[in-house]
N, CA and C of each residue as an Amber inpcrd file, in Angstrom:
protein
   378
  14.9770000  12.0160000 -16.3180000  15.5720000  12.9540000 -17.7990000
  16.2130000  12.0650000 -18.5760000  16.3160000  12.4820000 -19.7110000
  16.8100000  11.7400000 -21.1010000  17.2900000  12.4370000 -22.0830000
  18.2870000  12.0370000 -22.8010000  19.1600000  12.9250000 -23.7900000
  19.4460000  11.8200000 -24.6130000  19.3400000  12.3780000 -25.8600000
  19.9410000  11.5080000 -27.2690000  21.0950000  12.4560000 -27.9510000
  22.1560000  11.9660000 -28.2970000  23.3150000  12.5960000 -28.7730000
  23.6570000  11.6890000 -30.1390000  23.8410000  12.4000000 -31.0190000
  24.4850000  11.8390000 -32.1880000  25.5890000  12.7040000 -32.6010000
  26.8470000  12.0740000 -32.5660000  28.0800000  12.6270000 -32.8920000
  29.1270000  11.7620000 -33.1170000  30.2090000  12.2670000 -32.8920000
  31.5650000  11.3420000 -33.3040000  32.4850000  11.2040000 -32.2210000
  33.1140000  10.2080000 -31.9360000  33.9120000   9.4960000 -30.9660000
  35.0210000  10.4540000 -31.1370000  35.7550000  11.2200000 -30.1900000
  36.9220000  11.9370000 -30.0240000  38.1550000  11.3330000 -30.1260000
  38.2410000   9.8960000 -29.3070000  39.0950000   8.9490000 -29.1790000
  38.7860000   7.7210000 -28.8560000  39.5290000   6.4560000 -29.0210000
  39.4940000   5.1910000 -29.0150000  39.0680000   5.2560000 -27.2410000
  38.1200000   4.1790000 -27.3310000  37.3910000   3.9740000 -25.9940000
  38.2790000   3.0650000 -25.1830000  38.4780000   3.1180000 -24.0050000
  39.2320000   2.3710000 -23.0930000  38.5060000   1.7540000 -21.9330000
  38.4970000   0.2730000 -21.7070000  37.6330000  -0.0860000 -20.7880000
  38.8130000   0.0900000 -19.2010000  38.0280000   0.3770000 -18.1330000
  38.8270000   0.5240000 -17.0680000  37.9610000  -0.2330000 -15.9850000
  38.5990000  -0.3660000 -14.6140000  38.0070000  -0.9240000 -13.7940000
  38.0830000  -0.0260000 -12.3490000  36.7320000   0.2120000 -11.5550000
  36.8040000   1.0980000 -10.4520000  37.6770000   0.2010000  -9.2940000
  37.5260000   0.9090000  -8.2490000  38.1560000   0.4820000  -7.1390000
  37.2190000  -0.6680000  -6.3060000  36.0010000  -0.6760000  -7.0790000
  35.0940000  -1.6690000  -6.3590000  34.8270000  -2.7920000  -7.3390000
  35.5080000  -2.7470000  -8.6280000  35.7460000  -4.1300000  -9.5510000
  34.7250000  -3.7510000 -10.6440000  34.0290000  -2.5660000 -10.7500000
  33.0140000  -2.5060000 -12.0670000  33.7200000  -1.9880000 -13.1250000
  33.3350000  -2.3230000 -14.4060000  33.8690000  -1.8230000 -15.6940000
  33.4100000  -0.6170000 -16.1630000  33.9890000   0.4050000 -16.7250000
  33.4590000   1.3990000 -17.0530000  34.1940000   1.9650000 -18.1570000
  33.8020000   2.9600000 -18.9120000  34.6800000   3.8340000 -20.0400000
  34.0440000   5.2560000 -20.0440000  35.0500000   5.8190000 -20.1610000
  34.6650000   7.2600000 -20.2890000  34.7360000   7.6490000 -21.7110000
  33.9370000   8.7430000 -22.3790000  33.9070000   8.8750000 -23.7470000
  33.7180000  10.2500000 -24.0780000  34.1220000  10.8260000 -24.9730000
  33.5880000  12.3410000 -25.5020000  33.0180000  12.3030000 -26.9320000
  32.0130000  12.6940000 -27.0400000  31.3980000  12.6130000 -28.1090000
  31.3230000  13.9640000 -28.8250000  31.9150000  14.3610000 -30.1290000
  31.9720000  15.5550000 -30.7690000  30.4970000  15.9340000 -31.5130000
  29.9040000  16.8910000 -31.4670000  28.8910000  17.2670000 -32.2150000
  28.8490000  18.3580000 -32.9760000  28.3460000  18.6360000 -34.0380000
  28.4610000  19.8610000 -34.8250000  27.2250000  20.3550000 -34.6370000
  27.1590000  21.9800000 -34.6250000  26.1380000  22.6210000 -34.3820000
  25.2800000  22.4300000 -35.6280000  24.0470000  23.1730000 -35.7930000
  23.4310000  23.3240000 -37.1160000  23.6670000  24.4940000 -38.0240000
  24.5670000  25.4190000 -37.3700000  24.6430000  26.8440000 -37.5690000
  26.0240000  27.2050000 -37.7400000  26.0820000  28.0650000 -38.7450000
  27.6800000  28.6820000 -38.8800000  27.8800000  29.7610000 -38.0640000
  29.1150000  29.9710000 -37.5240000  29.6460000  31.0050000 -36.3160000
  29.6970000  32.2000000 -37.4580000  30.0120000  33.3460000 -36.9300000
  30.7190000  34.7270000 -37.5580000  31.6520000  34.3080000 -38.6720000
  32.5880000  33.4870000 -38.4070000  33.6520000  33.1490000 -39.4970000
  32.9660000  32.3580000 -40.2150000  31.7520000  31.7400000 -40.5150000
  31.3230000  30.9060000 -41.7890000  31.6570000  29.4830000 -41.3410000
  31.9150000  28.8830000 -40.3820000  32.2860000  27.5580000 -39.9380000
  31.2040000  27.1150000 -39.0980000  31.3230000  25.7810000 -39.0700000
  30.4330000  24.9430000 -38.0490000  31.1690000  25.0210000 -36.5770000
  30.7650000  25.3220000 -35.4500000  31.3340000  24.9400000 -34.4260000
  30.7520000  23.5240000 -33.8190000  31.8780000  23.0160000 -32.8240000
  31.3350000  21.7330000 -32.2590000  31.0770000  21.7400000 -30.9270000
  30.2600000  21.0680000 -30.1250000  30.3790000  20.6900000 -28.7460000
  30.9320000  19.5740000 -28.5100000  31.6290000  19.4050000 -27.3630000
  32.2030000  17.8780000 -27.0450000  31.4850000  17.4630000 -25.6590000
  31.0590000  16.4020000 -25.7140000  29.8740000  15.9560000 -24.6110000
  30.7010000  14.6700000 -23.8990000  30.9860000  14.9850000 -22.6910000
  31.4620000  13.9740000 -21.9070000  30.4660000  12.8310000 -21.4730000
  30.7590000  11.7320000 -21.3230000  29.9560000  10.5100000 -21.0900000
  30.5190000   9.4160000 -20.3830000  29.6200000   8.7280000 -19.7010000
  30.5410000   7.4530000 -18.9380000  29.3660000   6.5300000 -19.4880000
  29.9700000   5.3020000 -19.7190000  29.2120000   3.8400000 -19.5470000
  29.9350000   3.1390000 -19.0220000  29.0040000   2.1730000 -18.3490000
  29.4260000   0.9610000 -17.2240000  28.8770000  -0.4230000 -17.9810000
  29.9220000  -1.4720000 -17.5430000  29.6480000  -2.5580000 -17.4620000
  29.6440000  -2.9590000 -19.0940000  28.2180000  -3.8010000 -19.4560000
  28.2520000  -4.2260000 -20.5210000  28.0250000  -3.1480000 -22.0280000
  27.4590000  -1.8880000 -21.4550000  27.5510000  -0.8150000 -22.5200000
  28.7420000  -0.2530000 -22.6400000  29.4950000  -0.1510000 -21.9880000
  30.8210000   0.2750000 -22.2210000  31.6270000  -0.9010000 -22.9720000
  31.6930000  -2.0830000 -22.5790000  32.2840000  -3.1770000 -23.4300000
  31.7430000  -3.0080000 -24.8040000  30.5320000  -2.7750000 -25.1160000
  29.8000000  -2.6010000 -26.4700000  30.2170000  -1.7760000 -26.9420000
  30.5490000  -0.5130000 -26.3700000  31.3180000   0.7290000 -26.9820000
  32.7200000   0.2630000 -27.5670000  33.5670000  -0.0560000 -26.7910000
  34.8000000  -0.3410000 -26.9860000  35.1990000  -1.3380000 -28.1210000
  33.9990000  -2.2200000 -28.2980000  34.4080000  -3.5190000 -29.2090000
  34.1400000  -2.8380000 -30.8680000  32.7660000  -2.0730000 -30.7500000
  32.3250000  -1.7300000 -31.8750000  32.5370000  -0.3530000 -32.5320000
  33.0250000   0.3750000 -31.6820000  33.3040000   1.9440000 -32.1020000
  34.7880000   2.1380000 -31.7810000  35.3350000   3.2260000 -32.6780000
  36.6460000   3.7260000 -32.3940000  36.8530000   5.0970000 -32.6930000
  38.1030000   5.7980000 -32.6200000  37.7930000   7.2260000 -32.7770000
  37.4890000   7.6550000 -34.1670000  36.4240000   8.5540000 -34.3150000
  35.9350000   8.9650000 -35.6540000  34.4380000   8.2380000 -35.9640000
  34.2840000   7.2000000 -35.0630000  32.9080000   6.4770000 -35.3620000
  31.8260000   7.2460000 -34.9840000  31.0580000   7.1350000 -35.8500000
  29.7950000   7.8820000 -35.8000000  28.9200000   7.0600000 -34.6570000
  28.0620000   7.8790000 -33.7330000  27.3780000   7.0400000 -32.7280000
  26.3550000   7.6680000 -32.3180000  25.2500000   7.0360000 -31.8180000
  23.9990000   7.8630000 -31.0610000  23.8030000   7.2280000 -30.0810000
  23.9690000   7.8090000 -28.8970000  23.6840000   7.7540000 -27.4710000
  22.3380000   7.7710000 -26.9520000  21.7680000   7.1350000 -25.9250000
  20.7720000   7.4830000 -25.1190000  21.4150000   7.4770000 -23.7030000
  20.9030000   8.2370000 -22.8960000  21.4000000   8.3250000 -21.5350000
  20.7250000   9.5940000 -20.8190000  21.1240000   9.5460000 -19.6360000
  20.6180000  10.6860000 -18.4600000  21.8710000  11.8840000 -18.1130000
  21.4910000  13.1520000 -18.3520000  22.6960000  13.9300000 -17.7740000
  22.6540000  13.9770000 -16.1550000  23.8580000  13.9920000 -15.6670000
  24.1230000  13.7580000 -14.3480000  24.8830000  15.1860000 -14.1050000
  24.9240000  15.4510000 -12.7270000  25.6300000  16.5610000 -12.5700000
  26.3210000  16.1040000 -10.8160000  27.5690000  16.4320000 -10.8660000
  27.8940000  16.2550000  -9.3170000  29.1050000  17.2450000  -8.9520000
  28.9810000  17.5850000  -7.6190000  29.6940000  18.5900000  -7.2090000
  30.9250000  17.7220000  -6.5430000  32.2190000  18.3760000  -6.6020000
  33.3430000  18.0570000  -5.9200000  34.4840000  19.1270000  -5.6920000
  35.1890000  18.7090000  -4.9680000  36.2540000  19.7640000  -4.3510000
  37.5970000  19.4200000  -4.9040000  38.2910000  20.4480000  -5.7210000
  39.3880000  20.0930000  -6.3390000  40.4160000  21.3130000  -5.5960000
  41.4300000  20.9520000  -4.8230000  42.4810000  22.0400000  -4.5200000
  41.7920000  22.8620000  -3.4420000  40.4050000  22.4890000  -3.1260000
  40.1960000  23.7960000  -2.2540000  38.8580000  24.3740000  -2.9310000
  38.6860000  24.5520000  -4.2750000  37.7930000  25.0110000  -5.1380000
  36.6570000  24.1970000  -5.4740000  35.2890000  24.5860000  -5.1190000
  34.3380000  23.7500000  -5.3070000  33.9810000  23.8690000  -7.2110000
  33.7780000  22.4970000  -7.6880000  33.8450000  22.3760000  -9.0360000
  32.3960000  21.4820000  -9.3300000  31.9300000  21.8860000 -10.5500000
  30.7370000  21.0240000 -10.6300000  31.0600000  20.3260000 -12.2220000
  30.7950000  18.9030000 -12.5260000  31.1760000  18.2110000 -13.5120000
  29.3680000  17.6380000 -14.2090000  29.4030000  17.8460000 -15.1780000
  28.1380000  17.2120000 -15.8220000  28.6700000  16.3710000 -16.9640000
  28.0510000  14.9520000 -17.2430000  28.2360000  14.0150000 -18.0190000
  26.8290000  13.4540000 -18.3920000  27.1130000  12.4730000 -19.3380000
  26.0790000  12.1000000 -19.7690000  25.9950000  10.0990000 -19.5560000
  25.2930000   9.7950000 -18.8230000  25.5180000   8.2060000 -18.1910000
  24.7810000   7.3010000 -19.2320000  25.3570000   6.7740000 -20.0580000
  24.9120000   6.4320000 -21.0480000  24.3160000   4.8800000 -21.2080000
  23.0700000   4.8180000 -21.4130000  22.2700000   3.2420000 -21.1650000
  22.1770000   2.9420000 -22.6590000  22.0160000   3.1910000 -23.7740000
  21.8650000   2.4270000 -24.9420000  22.9270000   3.2670000 -26.0370000
  23.0890000   2.5800000 -27.0270000  24.0050000   3.1730000 -28.1650000
  23.1960000   2.7180000 -29.4030000  23.5360000   3.2450000 -30.5150000
  22.7750000   2.6620000 -31.6700000  23.8030000   2.8990000 -32.8290000
  23.8430000   2.2550000 -33.5170000  24.3890000   2.6410000 -34.7210000
  23.9010000   3.1780000 -35.7880000  24.5480000   4.3220000 -36.5260000
  24.1390000   5.2030000 -37.2770000  24.0460000   4.5900000 -38.9010000
  23.3460000   5.0140000 -39.7020000  23.0260000   4.6890000 -41.2690000
  24.4090000   4.3760000 -41.7010000  25.2780000   5.1810000 -41.4710000
  26.8840000   4.8880000 -42.1230000  27.6640000   4.1370000 -41.2810000
  27.3630000   3.4530000 -40.3950000  28.0680000   2.3090000 -39.4220000
  27.7690000   0.9630000 -40.1130000  28.6720000   0.1430000 -40.0840000
  28.6690000  -1.2210000 -40.2030000  27.6200000  -1.7500000 -39.2190000
  27.1180000  -2.8020000 -39.9460000  26.2520000  -3.6180000 -38.7910000
  25.2100000  -3.0200000 -38.0270000  24.5380000  -2.0240000 -38.5760000
  23.3650000  -0.8540000 -38.0020000  22.6010000  -1.5520000 -37.3050000
  22.0030000  -2.9350000 -37.2220000  21.2780000  -3.5770000 -36.6300000
  21.4370000  -3.9130000 -35.2770000  22.5970000  -3.6990000 -34.7260000
  22.9730000  -4.0910000 -33.4360000  23.3840000  -2.7610000 -32.6460000
  22.5480000  -2.8130000 -31.4300000  22.6540000  -1.6550000 -30.4770000
  22.7740000  -2.6270000 -29.1630000  22.8430000  -1.8890000 -27.8480000
  23.3860000  -2.3610000 -26.8880000  22.4260000  -1.3550000 -25.6190000
  21.9600000  -2.1380000 -25.0210000  21.0700000  -1.5560000 -23.9150000
  21.2430000  -1.9130000 -22.5510000  21.0360000  -1.2570000 -21.6440000
  20.9980000  -1.5980000 -20.1610000  20.0700000  -1.1220000 -19.2570000
  19.4890000  -2.1980000 -18.7590000  18.2410000  -1.5110000 -17.8600000
  18.8020000  -0.6660000 -16.6510000  19.8310000  -0.8030000 -16.1680000
  20.6280000  -0.3100000 -14.8770000  22.0420000   0.2550000 -15.4590000
  22.2470000   1.4880000 -15.9480000  23.4560000   1.5770000 -16.5150000
  24.2660000   2.0370000 -15.3050000  23.6950000   2.0520000 -14.3310000
  24.7790000   2.5130000 -13.1230000  24.8500000   3.7960000 -12.4160000
  25.5750000   3.7220000 -11.4010000  25.4580000   5.3510000 -10.6290000
  26.7770000   5.4220000 -10.8770000  27.5330000   6.6280000 -11.8590000
  28.6350000   6.9820000 -12.0110000  29.2640000   7.4370000 -11.1350000
  28.7540000   8.0010000  -9.9720000  29.4470000   8.4490000  -8.8860000
  30.0450000   7.6130000  -7.8880000  29.5920000   6.1340000  -8.1420000
  30.3150000   4.9180000  -7.2380000  31.6380000   4.8560000  -8.1240000
  31.7220000   4.9820000  -9.5230000  33.0490000   4.5040000  -9.9710000
  34.1220000   5.9010000 -10.1630000  33.6930000   7.1570000 -10.0220000
  34.4920000   7.8080000 -10.3880000  35.3980000   8.3870000  -9.2800000
  36.5470000   7.9710000  -9.1780000  37.3850000   8.2270000  -8.3660000
  37.8740000   9.7290000  -8.1340000  38.2180000  10.1620000  -9.3650000
  38.7450000  11.4790000  -9.7580000  37.8690000  11.7100000 -10.8300000
  37.5360000  13.2610000 -10.9310000  37.1580000  14.2710000 -12.0480000
  38.0180000  13.9900000 -13.3980000  37.0600000  14.0280000 -14.4390000
  37.9860000  13.4550000 -15.7240000  38.1420000  14.7210000 -16.3010000
């Protein structure tokens, strides 16, 4: 599976380290829908993403809250238990990023042949 998303970062990206030492970053991308709701406004969706190692470092270096970004990745779903309740978490495991035409230095992009398995680094749901 592969997904491409264009939107804006909802907050600055922070690099964290998992218990096994791998670097990763959680990010949320706000995407505006192409149609207006019944009140005449455009709704937005907020897409949770995870990036690891070099891709995470690239995002934290070149993007900040409000930056427009294009990501390519795969949708991953995991099941977990929280206080006795079964829960499902869906996120995008980012493998590539691209600058948009409105972003400085739009020739740069970052990719990784192995974005990693986010289940290895997710100690708790976000």
